[in-house]
Coordinates of C-alpha atoms in Angstrom, one line a residue:
X20 CA 0.0 0.0 0.0
X21 CA 1.5 3.4 -1.0
X22 CA 1.7 6.4 1.3
X23 CA 0.0 9.2 -0.6
X24 CA 0.8 12.7 0.6
X25 CA -2.0 15.3 0.0
X26 CA -1.0 18.2 -2.3
X27 CA 0.2 21.2 -0.3
X28 CA 0.9 19.2 2.8
X29 CA 4.2 19.9 4.5
X30 CA 7.0 17.5 3.7
X31 CA 7.9 14.9 6.2
X32 CA 11.2 13.4 7.4
X33 CA 12.4 11.3 4.4
X34 CA 13.1 14.3 2.2
X35 CA 15.1 16.0 4.9
X36 CA 17.0 12.9 5.8
X37 CA 17.8 12.5 2.1
X38 CA 19.5 15.9 2.2
X39 CA 21.6 14.9 5.1
X40 CA 22.6 11.5 3.8
X41 CA 26.3 11.5 2.7
X42 CA 26.7 9.5 -0.5
X43 CA 29.5 9.4 -3.1
X44 CA 28.8 11.7 -6.1
X45 CA 28.3 8.6 -8.3
X46 CA 25.2 7.7 -6.3
X47 CA 23.9 11.1 -5.3
X48 CA 20.4 10.5 -6.7
X49 CA 20.0 7.5 -4.4
X50 CA 19.6 9.9 -1.5
X51 CA 16.0 10.3 -2.6
X52 CA 13.9 7.5 -1.2
X53 CA 11.5 7.2 -4.2
X54 CA 14.4 6.9 -6.6
X55 CA 16.1 4.3 -4.4
X56 CA 13.0 2.2 -4.6
X57 CA 12.7 2.6 -8.4
X58 CA 16.4 2.0 -9.1
X59 CA 16.5 -1.1 -7.0
X60 CA 13.6 -2.6 -8.8
X61 CA 15.1 -1.7 -12.1
X62 CA 18.4 -3.5 -11.2
X63 CA 16.4 -6.7 -10.9
X64 CA 14.0 -6.2 -13.7
X65 CA 16.3 -5.0 -16.4
X66 CA 18.6 -8.0 -16.0
X67 CA 15.6 -10.3 -16.5
X68 CA 14.3 -8.3 -19.4
X69 CA 17.6 -8.7 -21.3
X70 CA 17.5 -12.4 -20.5
X71 CA 14.0 -12.7 -22.1
X72 CA 15.0 -10.5 -25.1
X73 CA 17.9 -12.8 -26.0
X74 CA 15.9 -15.9 -25.3
X75 CA 12.9 -14.7 -27.4
X76 CA 15.2 -14.1 -30.4
X77 CA 16.6 -17.6 -30.1
X78 CA 13.2 -19.1 -29.7
X79 CA 11.9 -17.3 -32.8
X80 CA 14.8 -18.7 -34.8
X81 CA 14.1 -22.2 -33.6
X82 CA 10.4 -21.9 -34.4
X83 CA 10.8 -20.4 -37.8
X84 CA 14.4 -20.8 -38.9
X85 CA 14.0 -17.4 -40.6
X86 CA 15.8 -14.1 -40.0
X87 CA 12.9 -12.3 -41.7
X88 CA 10.4 -13.5 -39.1
X89 CA 12.9 -12.6 -36.4
X90 CA 13.1 -9.0 -37.7
X91 CA 9.3 -8.9 -38.0
X92 CA 8.9 -9.4 -34.3
X93 CA 11.0 -6.3 -33.6
X94 CA 9.1 -4.3 -36.2
X95 CA 5.7 -5.3 -34.8
X96 CA 6.8 -4.3 -31.3
X97 CA 8.0 -1.0 -32.6
X98 CA 4.8 0.0 -34.5
X99 CA 2.8 1.1 -31.5
X100 CA 5.5 3.6 -30.6
X101 CA 4.8 5.3 -33.9
X102 CA 1.1 5.1 -33.5
X103 CA 0.5 6.0 -29.9
X104 CA 3.5 7.9 -28.5
X105 CA 2.1 11.4 -29.0
X106 CA -1.3 10.5 -27.5
X107 CA 0.5 8.7 -24.6
X108 CA 2.1 12.0 -23.8
X109 CA -1.3 13.6 -23.3
X110 CA -2.3 10.7 -21.1
X111 CA 0.9 11.0 -19.0
X112 CA 0.2 14.7 -18.4
X113 CA -3.4 14.1 -17.4
X114 CA -2.9 11.2 -14.9
X115 CA -0.6 10.3 -12.0
X116 CA 2.6 8.9 -13.6
X117 CA 3.2 6.4 -10.8
X118 CA -0.2 4.8 -11.3
X119 CA 0.3 4.6 -15.1
X120 CA 3.7 2.9 -14.7
X121 CA 2.2 0.4 -12.2
X122 CA -0.4 -0.4 -14.8
X123 CA 2.0 -0.8 -17.7
X124 CA 4.5 -2.8 -15.6
X125 CA 1.7 -5.1 -14.5
X126 CA 0.7 -5.6 -18.2
X127 CA 4.3 -6.4 -19.1
X128 CA 4.5 -8.9 -16.2
X129 CA 1.3 -10.7 -17.5
X130 CA 2.7 -10.9 -21.0
X131 CA 5.9 -12.5 -19.7
X132 CA 4.0 -15.1 -17.6
X133 CA 1.7 -15.8 -20.6
X134 CA 4.7 -16.6 -22.8
X135 CA 6.2 -18.7 -20.0
X136 CA 3.0 -20.7 -19.6
X137 CA 2.7 -21.3 -23.4
X138 CA 6.3 -22.6 -23.4
X139 CA 5.8 -24.7 -20.3
X140 CA 2.8 -26.5 -21.8
X141 CA 4.4 -26.7 -25.2
X142 CA 1.7 -24.6 -26.9
X143 CA 3.9 -21.8 -28.1
X144 CA 3.6 -20.8 -31.7
X145 CA 5.1 -18.0 -33.7
X146 CA 1.9 -16.0 -33.9
X147 CA 1.7 -16.0 -30.1
X148 CA 5.0 -14.2 -29.9
X149 CA 4.0 -11.8 -32.7
X150 CA 0.7 -10.9 -30.9
X151 CA 2.4 -10.4 -27.5
X152 CA 5.1 -8.4 -29.2
X153 CA 2.5 -5.9 -30.4
X154 CA 0.8 -5.8 -27.0
X155 CA 4.1 -5.2 -25.4
X156 CA 4.8 -2.4 -27.8
X157 CA 1.5 -0.8 -26.8
X158 CA 2.3 -1.0 -23.1
X159 CA 5.9 0.4 -23.7
X160 CA 4.6 3.3 -25.8
X161 CA 3.1 4.6 -22.5
X162 CA 5.6 3.1 -20.0
X163 CA 8.8 4.4 -21.5
X164 CA 7.9 8.2 -21.7
X165 CA 6.0 7.9 -18.4
X166 CA 9.2 6.5 -16.6
X167 CA 11.3 9.1 -18.3
X168 CA 9.1 12.0 -17.2
X169 CA 8.8 10.5 -13.7
X170 CA 12.5 10.4 -12.9
X171 CA 12.7 14.2 -12.1
X172 CA 9.7 13.8 -9.7
X173 CA 11.5 11.0 -7.9
X174 CA 14.7 13.1 -7.5
X175 CA 15.3 16.8 -8.1
X176 CA 16.6 19.0 -10.9
X177 CA 20.1 18.9 -9.4
X178 CA 20.2 15.1 -9.3
X179 CA 18.4 14.4 -12.5
X180 CA 21.6 13.9 -14.6
X181 CA 22.9 11.5 -12.0
X182 CA 19.7 9.6 -11.9
X183 CA 19.5 9.2 -15.7
X184 CA 23.2 8.1 -15.7
X185 CA 22.6 5.6 -13.0
X186 CA 19.7 4.1 -15.0
X187 CA 22.1 3.9 -18.0
X188 CA 24.7 2.1 -15.8
X189 CA 22.3 -0.7 -14.9
X190 CA 20.8 -0.8 -18.4
X191 CA 24.2 -1.3 -20.0
X192 CA 25.4 -3.7 -17.4
X193 CA 22.2 -5.8 -18.0
X194 CA 22.9 -5.6 -21.7
X195 CA 26.3 -7.2 -21.2
X196 CA 25.3 -9.9 -18.6
X197 CA 21.7 -10.7 -19.6
X198 CA 22.3 -12.4 -23.0
X199 CA 25.1 -14.5 -21.5
X200 CA 22.8 -15.6 -18.7
X201 CA 20.1 -16.4 -21.2
X202 CA 22.4 -18.7 -23.1
X203 CA 23.2 -20.6 -19.9
X204 CA 19.5 -20.8 -18.9
X205 CA 18.5 -22.1 -22.3
X206 CA 21.2 -24.8 -22.3
X207 CA 20.7 -26.0 -18.7
X208 CA 16.9 -25.5 -18.2
X209 CA 15.2 -24.4 -21.4
X210 CA 13.3 -21.3 -22.6
X211 CA 10.6 -21.5 -19.9
X212 CA 12.8 -20.2 -17.1
X213 CA 14.0 -17.1 -19.0
X214 CA 10.4 -15.9 -19.4
X215 CA 9.3 -16.9 -16.0
X216 CA 12.1 -15.1 -14.3
X217 CA 11.3 -11.9 -16.2
X218 CA 7.7 -12.1 -15.1
X219 CA 8.8 -12.5 -11.5
X220 CA 11.3 -9.6 -11.8
X221 CA 8.4 -7.1 -12.4
X222 CA 7.2 -7.7 -8.9
X223 CA 10.3 -5.8 -7.6
X224 CA 9.5 -2.8 -9.8
X225 CA 5.8 -2.8 -8.9
X226 CA 6.5 -3.2 -5.2
X227 CA 8.9 -0.3 -5.3
X228 CA 6.4 1.9 -7.1
X229 CA 3.6 1.1 -4.6
X230 CA 5.9 1.9 -1.6
X231 CA 6.7 5.4 -2.9
X232 CA 5.3 8.5 -1.3
X233 CA 3.9 10.8 -4.0
X234 CA 1.9 13.9 -4.2
X235 CA -1.5 14.0 -5.8
X236 CA -2.5 17.4 -7.1
X237 CA -5.8 18.5 -5.7
X238 CA -6.5 21.2 -8.3
X239 CA -8.4 20.1 -11.4
X240 CA -7.0 20.8 -14.8
X241 CA -9.1 22.6 -17.4
X242 CA -11.0 20.0 -19.6
X243 CA -9.7 19.9 -23.1
X244 CA -9.8 17.5 -26.0
X245 CA -6.9 15.2 -26.6
X246 CA -6.1 16.9 -29.8
X247 CA -6.0 20.4 -28.2
X248 CA -3.7 19.0 -25.4
X249 CA -1.5 17.4 -28.1
X250 CA -1.4 20.6 -30.1
X251 CA -0.5 22.6 -27.0
X252 CA 2.6 20.4 -26.4
X253 CA 3.7 20.6 -30.0
X254 CA 3.3 24.4 -30.0
X255 CA 5.4 24.6 -26.8
X256 CA 8.2 22.6 -28.4
X257 CA 8.1 24.6 -31.6
X258 CA 8.3 27.8 -29.6
X259 CA 11.1 26.8 -27.2
X260 CA 14.3 27.1 -29.2
X261 CA 16.3 25.0 -26.7
X262 CA 13.9 22.1 -26.8
X263 CA 13.5 22.3 -30.6
X264 CA 17.2 22.4 -31.1
X265 CA 17.8 19.4 -28.9
X266 CA 15.0 17.3 -30.4
X267 CA 16.0 18.1 -34.0
X268 CA 19.6 17.3 -33.2
X269 CA 18.7 14.0 -31.6
X270 CA 16.6 13.2 -34.8
X271 CA 19.5 13.9 -37.2
X272 CA 22.1 12.1 -35.1
X273 CA 19.8 9.1 -34.6
X274 CA 19.1 8.9 -38.4
X275 CA 22.6 9.1 -39.6
X276 CA 24.9 8.0 -36.7
X277 CA 23.2 5.9 -34.0
X278 CA 22.5 3.1 -36.4
X279 CA 26.3 2.4 -36.6
X280 CA 25.7 -0.9 -34.8
X281 CA 23.7 -2.2 -37.8
X282 CA 27.0 -2.1 -39.8
X283 CA 29.2 -3.6 -37.1
X284 CA 28.6 -7.3 -38.1
X285 CA 29.4 -6.6 -41.8
X286 CA 32.4 -4.4 -40.9
X287 CA 33.8 -7.1 -38.6
X288 CA 33.5 -9.8 -41.3
X289 CA 34.2 -8.0 -44.5
X290 CA 36.6 -5.3 -43.5
X291 CA 38.4 -6.7 -40.4
X292 CA 38.1 -10.3 -41.6
X293 CA 36.9 -11.6 -38.2
X294 CA 34.9 -14.6 -37.3
X295 CA 31.9 -14.6 -34.9
X296 CA 34.2 -14.5 -31.8
X297 CA 35.8 -11.3 -33.1
X298 CA 32.5 -9.7 -33.8
X299 CA 31.3 -10.7 -30.3
X300 CA 34.4 -9.0 -28.8
X301 CA 33.6 -5.8 -30.7
X302 CA 30.1 -5.8 -29.4
X303 CA 31.3 -6.3 -25.8
X304 CA 33.8 -3.5 -26.2
X305 CA 31.0 -1.2 -27.3
X306 CA 28.9 -2.3 -24.3
X307 CA 31.9 -1.8 -22.0
X308 CA 32.5 1.8 -23.3
X309 CA 28.8 2.6 -22.8
X310 CA 29.0 1.2 -19.2
X311 CA 32.1 3.3 -18.4
X312 CA 30.4 6.4 -20.0
X313 CA 27.3 6.0 -17.8
X314 CA 29.5 5.5 -14.7
X315 CA 31.6 8.6 -15.6
X316 CA 28.5 10.7 -16.1
X317 CA 27.0 9.5 -12.8
X318 CA 30.2 10.5 -11.0
X319 CA 31.2 13.8 -12.6
X320 CA 28.1 15.1 -14.4
X321 CA 26.4 18.2 -13.1
X322 CA 23.3 20.0 -14.1
X323 CA 25.1 23.2 -15.1
X324 CA 27.3 21.9 -17.9
X325 CA 24.6 19.9 -19.6
X326 CA 24.7 21.9 -22.9
X327 CA 28.5 21.5 -23.1
X328 CA 28.2 17.7 -22.7
X329 CA 25.3 17.5 -25.2
X330 CA 27.4 19.3 -27.8
X331 CA 30.5 17.2 -27.0
X332 CA 28.5 14.0 -27.4
X333 CA 26.9 15.3 -30.6
X334 CA 30.4 15.9 -32.1
X335 CA 32.3 12.9 -30.7
X336 CA 29.8 10.3 -31.7
X337 CA 29.9 11.0 -35.5
X338 CA 33.7 11.7 -35.2
X339 CA 34.4 8.2 -33.8
X340 CA 32.0 6.7 -36.4
X341 CA 34.2 8.2 -39.1
X342 CA 37.4 6.9 -37.4
X343 CA 35.8 3.4 -37.1
X344 CA 35.1 3.4 -40.8
X345 CA 38.7 4.3 -41.6
X346 CA 40.3 1.7 -39.3
X347 CA 41.6 -1.5 -40.7
X348 CA 43.4 -3.0 -37.7
X349 CA 41.3 -5.1 -35.3
X350 CA 42.6 -3.8 -32.0
X351 CA 42.3 -0.2 -33.2
X352 CA 38.7 -1.0 -34.1
X353 CA 38.1 -2.4 -30.6
X354 CA 39.4 0.8 -29.0
X355 CA 37.4 3.0 -31.4
X356 CA 34.1 1.2 -30.8
X357 CA 34.6 1.4 -27.1
X358 CA 34.9 5.2 -27.5
X359 CA 31.8 5.1 -29.7
X360 CA 29.9 3.4 -26.8
X361 CA 31.2 6.1 -24.4
X362 CA 30.2 8.9 -26.8
X363 CA 26.8 7.3 -27.4
X364 CA 25.9 7.4 -23.7
X365 CA 27.3 10.9 -23.3
X366 CA 25.0 12.2 -26.1
X367 CA 21.8 10.2 -25.3
X368 CA 21.9 10.6 -21.6
X369 CA 22.7 14.3 -21.6
X370 CA 20.0 14.9 -24.3
X371 CA 17.5 13.0 -22.2
X372 CA 18.2 14.8 -19.0
X373 CA 18.4 18.3 -20.6
X374 CA 15.1 17.7 -22.3
X375 CA 13.4 16.8 -19.0
X376 CA 15.0 19.8 -17.2
X377 CA 13.9 22.2 -19.9
X378 CA 10.3 21.0 -20.1
X379 CA 7.9 22.4 -17.6
X380 CA 6.2 19.9 -15.2
X381 CA 2.8 20.3 -16.7
X382 CA 4.0 19.5 -20.2
X383 CA 6.8 17.1 -19.5
X384 CA 4.8 14.0 -20.6
X385 CA 4.1 15.4 -24.0
X386 CA 7.6 16.8 -24.5
X387 CA 9.2 13.5 -23.5
X388 CA 6.8 11.6 -25.8
X389 CA 7.8 13.7 -28.8
X390 CA 11.5 13.2 -27.8
X391 CA 11.1 9.5 -27.7
X392 CA 9.1 9.4 -30.9
X393 CA 11.9 11.2 -32.7
X394 CA 14.6 9.2 -31.0
X395 CA 13.1 5.9 -31.8
X396 CA 11.0 6.8 -34.8
X397 CA 13.9 7.4 -37.2
X398 CA 15.5 4.1 -36.4
X399 CA 14.0 2.1 -39.2
X400 CA 14.8 4.7 -41.8
X401 CA 18.4 5.0 -40.4
X402 CA 18.9 1.3 -40.5
X403 CA 17.6 1.1 -44.0
X404 CA 19.9 3.9 -45.1
X405 CA 22.9 2.4 -43.4
X406 CA 22.2 -1.0 -45.0
X407 CA 21.7 0.5 -48.5
X408 CA 24.9 2.4 -48.4
X409 CA 26.9 -0.6 -47.1
X410 CA 25.5 -2.8 -49.9
X411 CA 26.6 -0.3 -52.5
X412 CA 29.8 1.1 -51.1
X413 CA 30.9 -1.3 -48.3
X414 CA 30.4 -0.9 -44.5
X415 CA 33.6 1.1 -44.0
X416 CA 32.7 3.8 -46.6
X417 CA 29.1 3.8 -45.3
X418 CA 30.3 4.6 -41.8
X419 CA 32.5 7.4 -43.0
X420 CA 29.6 9.0 -45.1
X421 CA 27.0 8.7 -42.3
X422 CA 29.4 10.0 -39.7
X423 CA 30.4 13.0 -41.9
X424 CA 26.8 14.1 -42.3
X425 CA 26.2 13.8 -38.5
X426 CA 29.5 15.6 -37.8
X427 CA 28.6 18.5 -40.1
X428 CA 25.3 19.0 -38.5
X429 CA 26.7 18.8 -35.0
X430 CA 29.3 21.4 -35.8
X431 CA 26.6 23.7 -37.2
X432 CA 24.5 23.3 -34.0
X433 CA 27.6 23.9 -31.9
X434 CA 28.4 27.1 -33.8
X435 CA 24.9 28.4 -32.8
X436 CA 25.1 27.2 -29.2
X437 CA 23.5 30.4 -28.0
X438 CA 20.2 28.8 -28.7
X439 CA 21.0 26.1 -26.1
X440 CA 22.4 28.4 -23.5
X441 CA 19.6 30.9 -23.4
X442 CA 17.1 30.6 -20.6
X443 CA 14.0 29.1 -22.3
X444 CA 10.9 31.3 -22.5
X445 CA 8.0 29.9 -20.5
X446 CA 9.9 27.5 -18.3
X447 CA 8.5 27.6 -14.8
X448 CA 10.9 29.0 -12.2
X449 CA 9.6 26.6 -9.5
X450 CA 8.2 23.1 -9.3
X451 CA 4.5 22.7 -9.5
X452 CA 2.5 21.2 -6.7
X453 CA 2.5 17.8 -8.2
X454 CA 6.2 17.3 -7.9
X455 CA 6.8 14.1 -6.0
X456 CA 10.2 14.9 -4.5
X457 CA 10.3 18.6 -3.8
X458 CA 9.9 19.9 -0.4
X459 CA 7.0 22.2 0.2
X460 CA 7.9 25.9 0.1
X461 CA 7.0 28.3 2.9
X462 CA 6.7 31.1 0.4
X463 CA 3.4 32.2 -0.9
X464 CA 2.5 30.9 -4.4
X465 CA 2.6 33.1 -7.3
X466 CA -0.8 32.9 -9.1
X467 CA -1.8 34.1 -12.5
X468 CA -4.7 32.9 -14.6
X469 CA -5.2 29.9 -12.3
X470 CA -1.6 28.7 -12.5
X471 CA 0.3 28.0 -9.3
X472 CA 4.0 28.5 -9.2
X473 CA 6.2 28.2 -6.1
X474 CA 8.7 30.9 -5.3
X475 CA 12.3 30.1 -6.1
X476 CA 14.9 29.4 -3.4
X477 CA 16.3 32.4 -1.6
X478 CA 19.0 34.2 -3.6
X479 CA 18.0 32.5 -6.9
X480 CA 17.8 35.0 -9.8
X481 CA 15.6 34.2 -12.8
X482 CA 15.5 36.7 -15.6
X483 CA 13.0 36.9 -18.4
X484 CA 14.6 35.7 -21.7
X485 CA 14.8 38.3 -24.4
X486 CA 13.2 37.5 -27.8
X487 CA 15.7 36.4 -30.3
X488 CA 15.7 34.4 -33.5
X489 CA 15.8 30.7 -32.8
X490 CA 17.7 28.0 -34.8
X491 CA 14.5 26.0 -34.9
X492 CA 11.0 27.2 -34.0
X493 CA 9.7 30.5 -32.8
X494 CA 8.6 32.0 -29.5
X495 CA 5.4 30.3 -28.2
X496 CA 2.5 32.8 -28.4
X497 CA 1.0 31.6 -25.0
X498 CA 4.1 32.2 -23.0
X499 CA 5.3 35.6 -22.0
X500 CA 7.3 37.2 -19.2
X501 CA 5.5 38.9 -16.4
X502 CA 6.8 41.4 -13.9
X503 CA 5.6 40.0 -10.6
X504 CA 8.2 40.9 -8.0
X505 CA 9.2 38.7 -5.1
X506 CA 12.1 39.1 -2.7
X507 CA 14.7 36.5 -3.6
X508 CA 16.3 36.7 -0.1
X509 CA 17.8 39.0 2.5
X510 CA 19.9 41.7 1.0
X511 CA 19.0 40.8 -2.6
X512 CA 17.4 43.1 -5.1
X513 CA 13.9 42.5 -6.4
X514 CA 14.1 40.5 -9.6
X515 CA 11.4 39.9 -12.3
X516 CA 10.2 36.4 -12.2
X517 CA 9.1 34.4 -15.3
X518 CA 5.5 33.3 -14.9
X519 CA 3.2 31.3 -17.2
X520 CA 0.1 32.9 -18.8
X521 CA -2.9 30.8 -19.8
X522 CA -4.3 27.5 -18.6
X523 CA -2.0 24.7 -17.9
X524 CA -2.4 21.2 -16.5
X525 CA -1.1 20.5 -13.0
X526 CA -0.1 16.9 -13.4
X527 CA 3.5 16.4 -14.3
X528 CA 13.3 9.9 -19.0
X529 CA 16.1 7.0 -17.0
X530 CA 16.9 4.0 -18.5
X531 CA 14.8 2.6 -21.3
X532 CA 13.5 -0.9 -21.0

């Protein structure tokens, strides 16, 4: 049974104890009780998820003996993301995120047990896997953006980067260990145990979610149609130059660069002249680099230098892709692909965290859903483009061409970095009442047009952004600076605060399952 704290109620001990808890910088986000519960459950569940993923691929091959049918399972599971992601964002902003995640995790648990039962009773058929893959995709189209948007509510803006990096640590560790464990389970016990263990692992996540203490906003949001809510989120992204720049950059890099792993098997065989063991070592090196990158970000990353890390990742990722395409020595390729894994985590983790920090609480679900749609949605097109180039010019040349396009775009964005450094117009200076982890403020709320914003901490200065020409998008028409004055603290001058005009919802990224 969860302990629900009424909105506006004073914060109790756990939050204050979290502030006094001394933890190494690598694990600073774990001082928040809610995130500790979430992260512990993820440690168990992600490992089992990778075990099932590897086992399911092998099971499909045994049932069909067809690489085409194997790829079809992935495609069918991906389709719901394209169809439902944007509408899922509206749902996430309208409802309590914790409750949504409990529902989706329960559905995923049922799907795992259902497959385990079909295997145990020897009734499993290919169409069963295909159908459950589609249903899994439907659940994940809600679950993934909801979990991404929920991370900041479990922690704080200062610890968000660390939280996302810690999720990446366990995700990449599970990606390394999970498939190997799956092979042992299949050889020793059979397929049943892989799916059964994954079903059991969801209990850890669900239990952690139910044990959390969360706020439930008491104020009611203005009733709107789904399409109006969706359009509101898209207008905000278009008008916020920082968000628009990040999302477009993620789309371009994902299209041209992040599909480099599609070419690694052909590169290992045709360019480096390696057998399966050599290819496997390359893949492990990439996973190791990603793991080290996530651990490094968790240790040294701070909120303030997010833009610098984002641009560094956007440049280094295509740069190492080009270097990989030019290498012809095996050990050089191993080192390069390890740096590729490191750069990939640097780019994706920073982009994820910066997007969440930039989006206001009341729109975060829709913003993260658009981010995830762009991030995942270009994958099929990028994979097709990479494969087509490799078939015509060879995998090495394809890597160089794709990396060059990505590098050119990243350099262009870096040359216009003012768009990423400017304080975004319309971002709320304080957390809204629905924030799960922020302590209640003793300051009076700043109200305008029915929107409640908490006063910033003493001494914090927030200035209204000046209108300028964005790289992508334009200033949102429904967001404008106001000149409400509040004392920031003793001895500090009065400073204009940025407030939000117009009706907004009050309900508010993370490793990706």
